[in-house]
PDB file of C-alpha atoms in Angstrom:
ATOM      1  CA  MET D 239      16.473 -26.657 -32.149  1.00 51.00           C
ATOM      2  CA  LEU D 240      17.489 -24.184 -29.446  1.00 46.00           C
ATOM      3  CA  GLU D 241      16.272 -21.244 -31.528  1.00 56.00           C
ATOM      4  CA  GLU D 242      12.904 -22.951 -32.075  1.00 61.00           C
ATOM      5  CA  PHE D 243      12.598 -23.504 -28.326  1.00 57.00           C
ATOM      6  CA  TYR D 244      13.190 -19.833 -27.582  1.00 65.00           C
ATOM      7  CA  GLN D 245      10.692 -18.827 -30.244  1.00 77.00           C
ATOM      8  CA  SER D 246       8.065 -21.030 -28.615  1.00 84.00           C
ATOM      9  CA  VAL D 247       8.499 -19.512 -25.130  1.00 91.00           C
ATOM     10  CA  TYR D 248       8.884 -15.834 -26.084  1.00 93.00           C
ATOM     11  CA  PRO D 249       5.143 -15.025 -25.784  1.00 95.00           C
ATOM     12  CA  SER D 250       4.913 -16.502 -22.292  1.00 94.00           C
ATOM     13  CA  LEU D 251       8.141 -14.855 -21.101  1.00 94.00           C
ATOM     14  CA  PHE D 252       7.125 -11.474 -22.510  1.00 96.00           C
ATOM     15  CA  TYR D 253       3.724 -11.722 -20.823  1.00 96.00           C
ATOM     16  CA  GLN D 254       5.318 -12.642 -17.477  1.00 95.00           C
ATOM     17  CA  TRP D 255       7.819  -9.786 -17.735  1.00 96.00           C
ATOM     18  CA  ILE D 256       4.979  -7.292 -18.286  1.00 97.00           C
ATOM     19  CA  ALA D 257       2.842  -8.772 -15.492  1.00 95.00           C
ATOM     20  CA  LEU D 258       5.708  -8.683 -12.995  1.00 95.00           C
ATOM     21  CA  ASN D 259       5.994  -4.883 -13.305  1.00 94.00           C
ATOM     22  CA  GLN D 260       2.554  -4.116 -11.840  1.00 94.00           C
ATOM     23  CA  SER D 261       4.007  -2.038  -8.994  1.00 94.00           C
ATOM     24  CA  THR D 262       5.406   0.396 -11.582  1.00 94.00           C
ATOM     25  CA  TYR D 263       2.022   0.724 -13.249  1.00 97.00           C
ATOM     26  CA  LYS D 264       0.329   1.517  -9.929  1.00 95.00           C
ATOM     27  CA  LYS D 265       2.910   4.193  -9.221  1.00 95.00           C
ATOM     28  CA  ASP D 266       2.048   5.801 -12.571  1.00 96.00           C
ATOM     29  CA  HIS D 267      -1.699   5.615 -11.757  1.00 96.00           C
ATOM     30  CA  ILE D 268      -2.359   2.905 -14.328  1.00 97.00           C
ATOM     31  CA  HIS D 269      -4.895   0.183 -13.699  1.00 97.00           C
ATOM     32  CA  PHE D 270      -3.445  -2.997 -15.198  1.00 97.00           C
ATOM     33  CA  GLU D 271      -5.402  -6.173 -15.798  1.00 96.00           C
ATOM     34  CA  VAL D 272      -5.174  -9.379 -17.763  1.00 96.00           C
ATOM     35  CA  SER D 273      -8.350  -9.227 -19.787  1.00 93.00           C
ATOM     36  CA  TYR D 274      -7.992 -12.627 -21.435  1.00 92.00           C
ATOM     37  CA  LYS D 275      -5.564 -15.530 -21.452  1.00 91.00           C
ATOM     38  CA  ASP D 276      -5.686 -18.857 -23.277  1.00 90.00           C
ATOM     39  CA  SER D 277      -3.460 -21.071 -25.408  1.00 87.00           C
ATOM     40  CA  LEU D 278      -3.670 -18.649 -28.337  1.00 93.00           C
ATOM     41  CA  SER D 279      -3.088 -15.237 -26.786  1.00 95.00           C
ATOM     42  CA  TYR D 280      -2.749 -12.941 -23.803  1.00 97.00           C
ATOM     43  CA  ILE D 281      -4.754  -9.695 -23.757  1.00 97.00           C
ATOM     44  CA  LEU D 282      -3.489  -7.010 -21.370  1.00 98.00           C
ATOM     45  CA  LEU D 283      -5.199  -3.700 -20.572  1.00 98.00           C
ATOM     46  CA  PHE D 284      -3.675  -0.488 -19.206  1.00 98.00           C
ATOM     47  CA  GLN D 285      -6.368   1.981 -18.141  1.00 97.00           C
ATOM     48  CA  MET D 286      -5.830   5.652 -17.320  1.00 96.00           C
ATOM     49  CA  ASN D 287      -8.150   8.650 -17.023  1.00 93.00           C
ATOM     50  CA  GLN D 288      -7.840   9.771 -20.645  1.00 90.00           C
ATOM     51  CA  VAL D 289      -6.563   6.689 -22.486  1.00 94.00           C
ATOM     52  CA  ILE D 290      -6.749   2.901 -22.584  1.00 97.00           C
ATOM     53  CA  GLY D 291      -3.808   0.815 -23.753  1.00 98.00           C
ATOM     54  CA  LYS D 292      -4.136  -2.738 -25.018  1.00 98.00           C
ATOM     55  CA  ILE D 293      -1.500  -5.370 -25.758  1.00 98.00           C
ATOM     56  CA  VAL D 294      -2.297  -8.666 -27.460  1.00 98.00           C
ATOM     57  CA  ILE D 295       0.487 -11.250 -27.349  1.00 97.00           C
ATOM     58  CA  TRP D 296      -0.208 -14.079 -29.785  1.00 97.00           C
ATOM     59  CA  ASN D 297       1.371 -17.516 -29.405  1.00 93.00           C
ATOM     60  CA  ASN D 298       2.938 -17.166 -32.886  1.00 93.00           C
ATOM     61  CA  ASN D 299       5.186 -14.368 -31.490  1.00 95.00           C
ATOM     62  CA  ILE D 300       3.127 -11.530 -32.966  1.00 97.00           C
ATOM     63  CA  VAL D 301       2.398  -8.626 -30.621  1.00 98.00           C
ATOM     64  CA  GLU D 302      -0.181  -5.871 -31.157  1.00 98.00           C
ATOM     65  CA  GLN D 303       0.026  -2.667 -29.116  1.00 98.00           C
ATOM     66  CA  SER D 304      -2.687  -0.018 -29.316  1.00 98.00           C
ATOM     67  CA  ILE D 305      -3.889   3.063 -27.426  1.00 97.00           C
ATOM     68  CA  GLN D 306      -7.319   4.691 -27.644  1.00 94.00           C
ATOM     69  CA  ASP D 307      -8.600   7.868 -26.068  1.00 88.00           C
ATOM     70  CA  ILE D 308     -11.792   7.896 -23.994  1.00 83.00           C
ATOM     71  CA  TYR D 309     -13.816   8.670 -27.122  1.00 78.00           C
ATOM     72  CA  GLY D 310     -12.630   5.509 -28.863  1.00 84.00           C
ATOM     73  CA  ASN D 311     -10.200   7.225 -31.244  1.00 82.00           C
ATOM     74  CA  GLN D 312      -7.073   5.177 -31.934  1.00 88.00           C
ATOM     75  CA  ILE D 313      -3.962   7.244 -31.289  1.00 89.00           C
ATOM     76  CA  PHE D 314      -1.286   4.535 -31.307  1.00 94.00           C
ATOM     77  CA  TYR D 315      -0.957   1.198 -33.076  1.00 96.00           C
ATOM     78  CA  LEU D 316       2.084  -1.018 -33.567  1.00 97.00           C
ATOM     79  CA  HIS D 317       2.434  -4.700 -34.340  1.00 97.00           C
ATOM     80  CA  PHE D 318       5.668  -6.626 -34.441  1.00 97.00           C
ATOM     81  CA  GLU D 319       7.167 -10.086 -34.276  1.00 96.00           C
ATOM     82  CA  ILE D 320       9.241 -10.916 -31.207  1.00 96.00           C
ATOM     83  CA  THR D 321      12.803 -11.620 -32.311  1.00 93.00           C
ATOM     84  CA  ASN D 322      14.248 -11.426 -28.798  1.00 92.00           C
ATOM     85  CA  LEU D 323      13.142 -10.169 -25.396  1.00 93.00           C
ATOM     86  CA  LEU D 324      15.358  -7.087 -25.519  1.00 94.00           C
ATOM     87  CA  GLN D 325      13.619  -5.940 -28.703  1.00 96.00           C
ATOM     88  CA  ALA D 326      10.160  -6.706 -27.270  1.00 96.00           C
ATOM     89  CA  SER D 327      10.838  -4.892 -23.992  1.00 96.00           C
ATOM     90  CA  HIS D 328      12.151  -1.837 -25.881  1.00 97.00           C
ATOM     91  CA  LEU D 329       8.963  -1.638 -27.970  1.00 98.00           C
ATOM     92  CA  PHE D 330       6.845  -2.106 -24.844  1.00 98.00           C
ATOM     93  CA  LEU D 331       8.576   0.857 -23.190  1.00 97.00           C
ATOM     94  CA  GLN D 332       7.802   3.014 -26.238  1.00 97.00           C
ATOM     95  CA  PHE D 333       4.145   1.975 -25.919  1.00 98.00           C
ATOM     96  CA  TYR D 334       4.235   2.742 -22.189  1.00 98.00           C
ATOM     97  CA  GLU D 335       5.785   6.187 -22.634  1.00 97.00           C
ATOM     98  CA  SER D 336       3.214   7.017 -25.294  1.00 96.00           C
ATOM     99  CA  LEU D 337       0.416   5.893 -22.962  1.00 96.00           C
ATOM    100  CA  ILE D 338       1.554   8.282 -20.220  1.00 96.00           C
ATOM    101  CA  TYR D 339       2.193  11.124 -22.678  1.00 92.00           C
ATOM    102  CA  HIS D 340      -1.263  10.950 -24.226  1.00 91.00           C
ATOM    103  CA  ASN D 341      -2.943  10.671 -20.830  1.00 93.00           C
ATOM    104  CA  LYS D 342      -1.324  13.967 -19.808  1.00 89.00           C
ATOM    105  CA  GLN D 343      -2.253  15.648 -23.061  1.00 84.00           C
ATOM    106  CA  LYS D 344      -5.245  17.911 -22.581  1.00 82.00           C
ATOM    107  CA  ILE D 345      -8.215  17.371 -24.889  1.00 83.00           C
ATOM    108  CA  TYR D 346      -9.741  20.749 -25.654  1.00 88.00           C
ATOM    109  CA  GLN D 347     -13.515  20.961 -25.807  1.00 91.00           C
ATOM    110  CA  ILE D 348     -14.449  23.266 -28.686  1.00 93.00           C
ATOM    111  CA  ALA D 349     -17.922  24.580 -29.548  1.00 93.00           C
ATOM    112  CA  LEU D 350     -18.503  25.317 -33.211  1.00 93.00           C
ATOM    113  CA  CYS D 351     -21.527  27.537 -33.419  1.00 91.00           C
ATOM    114  CA  CYS D 352     -23.791  28.676 -36.226  1.00 86.00           C
ATOM    115  CA  THR D 353     -27.240  30.273 -36.067  1.00 80.00           C
ATOM    116  CA  GLY D 354     -29.280  27.060 -36.136  1.00 74.00           C
ATOM    117  CA  GLY D 355     -26.628  24.375 -35.660  1.00 66.00           C
ATOM    118  CA  LEU D 356     -27.385  22.491 -38.893  1.00 70.00           C
ATOM    119  CA  SER D 357     -24.493  23.613 -41.089  1.00 73.00           C
ATOM    120  CA  SER D 358     -22.043  23.366 -38.190  1.00 79.00           C
ATOM    121  CA  SER D 359     -23.156  19.764 -37.489  1.00 86.00           C
ATOM    122  CA  ILE D 360     -22.110  18.629 -40.959  1.00 85.00           C
ATOM    123  CA  PHE D 361     -18.940  20.677 -40.741  1.00 88.00           C
ATOM    124  CA  VAL D 362     -17.982  19.192 -37.348  1.00 89.00           C
ATOM    125  CA  GLU D 363     -18.497  15.598 -38.507  1.00 88.00           C
ATOM    126  CA  GLU D 364     -16.023  16.148 -41.326  1.00 89.00           C
ATOM    127  CA  ILE D 365     -13.441  18.118 -39.371  1.00 90.00           C
ATOM    128  CA  GLN D 366     -13.525  15.576 -36.530  1.00 86.00           C
ATOM    129  CA  GLU D 367     -12.449  12.894 -38.996  1.00 86.00           C
ATOM    130  CA  VAL D 368      -9.354  14.969 -39.752  1.00 86.00           C
ATOM    131  CA  CYS D 369      -8.715  15.243 -35.987  1.00 84.00           C
ATOM    132  CA  LYS D 370      -8.825  11.444 -35.714  1.00 79.00           C
ATOM    133  CA  MET D 371      -6.429  10.917 -38.608  1.00 80.00           C
ATOM    134  CA  GLU D 372      -3.928  13.439 -37.238  1.00 79.00           C
ATOM    135  CA  ASN D 373      -4.385  12.610 -33.527  1.00 76.00           C
ATOM    136  CA  THR D 374      -5.292  16.226 -32.815  1.00 82.00           C
ATOM    137  CA  PRO D 375      -6.364  16.696 -29.155  1.00 82.00           C
ATOM    138  CA  LEU D 376      -9.581  18.540 -29.971  1.00 87.00           C
ATOM    139  CA  ARG D 377     -13.169  17.512 -29.346  1.00 87.00           C
ATOM    140  CA  LEU D 378     -15.521  19.633 -31.461  1.00 90.00           C
ATOM    141  CA  THR D 379     -19.237  19.940 -30.824  1.00 91.00           C
ATOM    142  CA  ALA D 380     -21.760  21.593 -33.133  1.00 91.00           C
ATOM    143  CA  ILE D 381     -24.158  23.863 -31.308  1.00 90.00           C
ATOM    144  CA  SER D 382     -26.707  26.553 -32.130  1.00 89.00           C
ATOM    145  CA  LEU D 383     -26.634  30.091 -30.741  1.00 87.00           C
ATOM    146  CA  MET D 384     -29.660  29.320 -28.579  1.00 86.00           C
ATOM    147  CA  GLN D 385     -28.101  26.144 -27.128  1.00 88.00           C
ATOM    148  CA  LEU D 386     -24.792  27.883 -26.519  1.00 86.00           C
ATOM    149  CA  GLU D 387     -26.235  30.359 -24.025  1.00 81.00           C
ATOM    150  CA  ASN D 388     -27.119  27.530 -21.626  1.00 84.00           C
ATOM    151  CA  ASN D 389     -24.184  25.195 -22.323  1.00 87.00           C
ATOM    152  CA  HIS D 390     -21.117  27.417 -22.757  1.00 89.00           C
ATOM    153  CA  SER D 391     -19.549  26.284 -19.454  1.00 89.00           C
ATOM    154  CA  HIS D 392     -18.703  22.878 -21.000  1.00 88.00           C
ATOM    155  CA  PHE D 393     -16.275  24.361 -23.538  1.00 92.00           C
ATOM    156  CA  ASP D 394     -12.724  25.702 -23.466  1.00 91.00           C
ATOM    157  CA  ALA D 395     -13.384  27.977 -26.440  1.00 93.00           C
ATOM    158  CA  ILE D 396     -16.145  28.926 -28.857  1.00 93.00           C
ATOM    159  CA  TYR D 397     -15.710  29.216 -32.614  1.00 94.00           C
ATOM    160  CA  LEU D 398     -18.307  31.032 -34.665  1.00 93.00           C
ATOM    161  CA  ALA D 399     -19.227  30.134 -38.225  1.00 92.00           C
ATOM    162  CA  PRO D 400     -19.202  33.179 -40.527  1.00 92.00           C
ATOM    163  CA  GLN D 401     -23.007  33.527 -40.374  1.00 90.00           C
ATOM    164  CA  ALA D 402     -22.831  33.803 -36.579  1.00 91.00           C
ATOM    165  CA  ALA D 403     -19.817  36.121 -36.381  1.00 92.00           C
ATOM    166  CA  TYR D 404     -22.031  39.143 -35.699  1.00 92.00           C
ATOM    167  CA  LYS D 405     -22.671  37.698 -32.207  1.00 91.00           C
ATOM    168  CA  GLU D 406     -18.996  37.757 -31.186  1.00 92.00           C
ATOM    169  CA  SER D 407     -19.140  40.802 -28.853  1.00 91.00           C
ATOM    170  CA  TYR D 408     -22.394  39.711 -27.247  1.00 90.00           C
ATOM    171  CA  LEU D 409     -21.123  36.162 -26.591  1.00 90.00           C
ATOM    172  CA  MET D 410     -17.863  37.406 -25.093  1.00 89.00           C
ATOM    173  CA  LEU D 411     -19.855  39.299 -22.454  1.00 89.00           C
ATOM    174  CA  LYS D 412     -22.383  36.502 -21.992  1.00 88.00           C
ATOM    175  CA  THR D 413     -20.043  33.509 -21.735  1.00 89.00           C
ATOM    176  CA  HIS D 414     -16.690  34.946 -20.571  1.00 89.00           C
ATOM    177  CA  LYS D 415     -15.073  32.351 -22.841  1.00 90.00           C
ATOM    178  CA  PRO D 416     -12.486  32.815 -25.614  1.00 91.00           C
ATOM    179  CA  ILE D 417     -14.476  33.559 -28.786  1.00 93.00           C
ATOM    180  CA  TYR D 418     -13.032  33.250 -32.279  1.00 93.00           C
ATOM    181  CA  CYS D 419     -14.535  33.740 -35.735  1.00 94.00           C
ATOM    182  CA  ILE D 420     -13.704  31.210 -38.441  1.00 94.00           C
ATOM    183  CA  ASP D 421     -12.490  32.774 -41.667  1.00 94.00           C
ATOM    184  CA  ALA D 422     -15.309  32.742 -44.230  1.00 94.00           C
ATOM    185  CA  THR D 423     -13.087  31.387 -47.022  1.00 95.00           C
ATOM    186  CA  ASP D 424     -11.710  28.578 -44.844  1.00 93.00           C
ATOM    187  CA  TYR D 425     -15.237  27.663 -43.742  1.00 92.00           C
ATOM    188  CA  ALA D 426     -16.722  27.755 -47.246  1.00 91.00           C
ATOM    189  CA  THR D 427     -13.886  25.750 -48.809  1.00 93.00           C
ATOM    190  CA  LYS D 428     -13.631  23.335 -45.846  1.00 91.00           C
ATOM    191  CA  ASN D 429      -9.983  24.092 -45.296  1.00 93.00           C
ATOM    192  CA  PHE D 430      -9.973  21.883 -42.205  1.00 91.00           C
ATOM    193  CA  ARG D 431      -6.216  21.717 -41.712  1.00 89.00           C
ATOM    194  CA  ASN D 432      -5.876  25.478 -41.716  1.00 91.00           C
ATOM    195  CA  ILE D 433      -8.741  25.825 -39.244  1.00 92.00           C
ATOM    196  CA  LEU D 434      -7.331  23.129 -36.949  1.00 91.00           C
ATOM    197  CA  GLN D 435      -3.878  24.688 -37.025  1.00 89.00           C
ATOM    198  CA  LEU D 436      -5.335  28.033 -35.957  1.00 89.00           C
ATOM    199  CA  ILE D 437      -7.362  26.395 -33.174  1.00 89.00           C
ATOM    200  CA  LYS D 438      -4.279  24.607 -31.819  1.00 85.00           C
ATOM    201  CA  GLU D 439      -2.242  27.824 -31.863  1.00 86.00           C
ATOM    202  CA  GLN D 440      -5.014  29.777 -30.153  1.00 86.00           C
ATOM    203  CA  MET D 441      -5.501  27.122 -27.458  1.00 82.00           C
ATOM    204  CA  ILE D 442      -1.768  27.182 -26.660  1.00 71.00           C
ATOM    205  CA  LYS D 443      -1.902  30.988 -26.338  1.00 73.00           C
ATOM    206  CA  THR D 444      -4.963  30.738 -24.098  1.00 68.00           C
ATOM    207  CA  ASP D 445      -3.223  28.240 -21.785  1.00 68.00           C
ATOM    208  CA  THR D 446      -0.125  30.421 -21.428  1.00 57.00           C
ATOM    209  CA  LYS D 447      -2.049  33.546 -20.420  1.00 58.00           C
TER     210      LYS D 447
END
């Protein structure tokens, strides 16, 4: 009987424990709010500049924790059953640490440029899906050579499709941005993971210069 009683009050106690720590959230520049509360669940939001965290505490002791970036990509998801408050608080702290970590993580804005923008548009749609699956902090945008000349200031780096590689020297002088040429074989075979690995390595080198 005592165990059943504790099971019935865990959701409410866990919610109250989270809500009572609002001063900590403010110190970490997190806007906390109770989005929804009824007899079935509590929905709690943790908003930061780059990420939004969400916790749903169901009255059947199931908890869902998730984090999305500002583009709507899910970068964290965990659900669990509350067995005791120590376990629940430990898992909350892992969620909280992940929230702060991902908010600090820079999202690099990458232009992927081809002559007309058509082939790069299809390429970017597919490579962005790989970024989502692997939680890679890159935001790729397909752009034509003509568009790039007026919009290069929005990007951290510019990557040229093989058919636009001949413009590398000109664009370096025009944009004063890091310019890289994508390997023709990687581009033609859609070796996305190899391309993304190179981009990540090059962005780290750029930041340390």
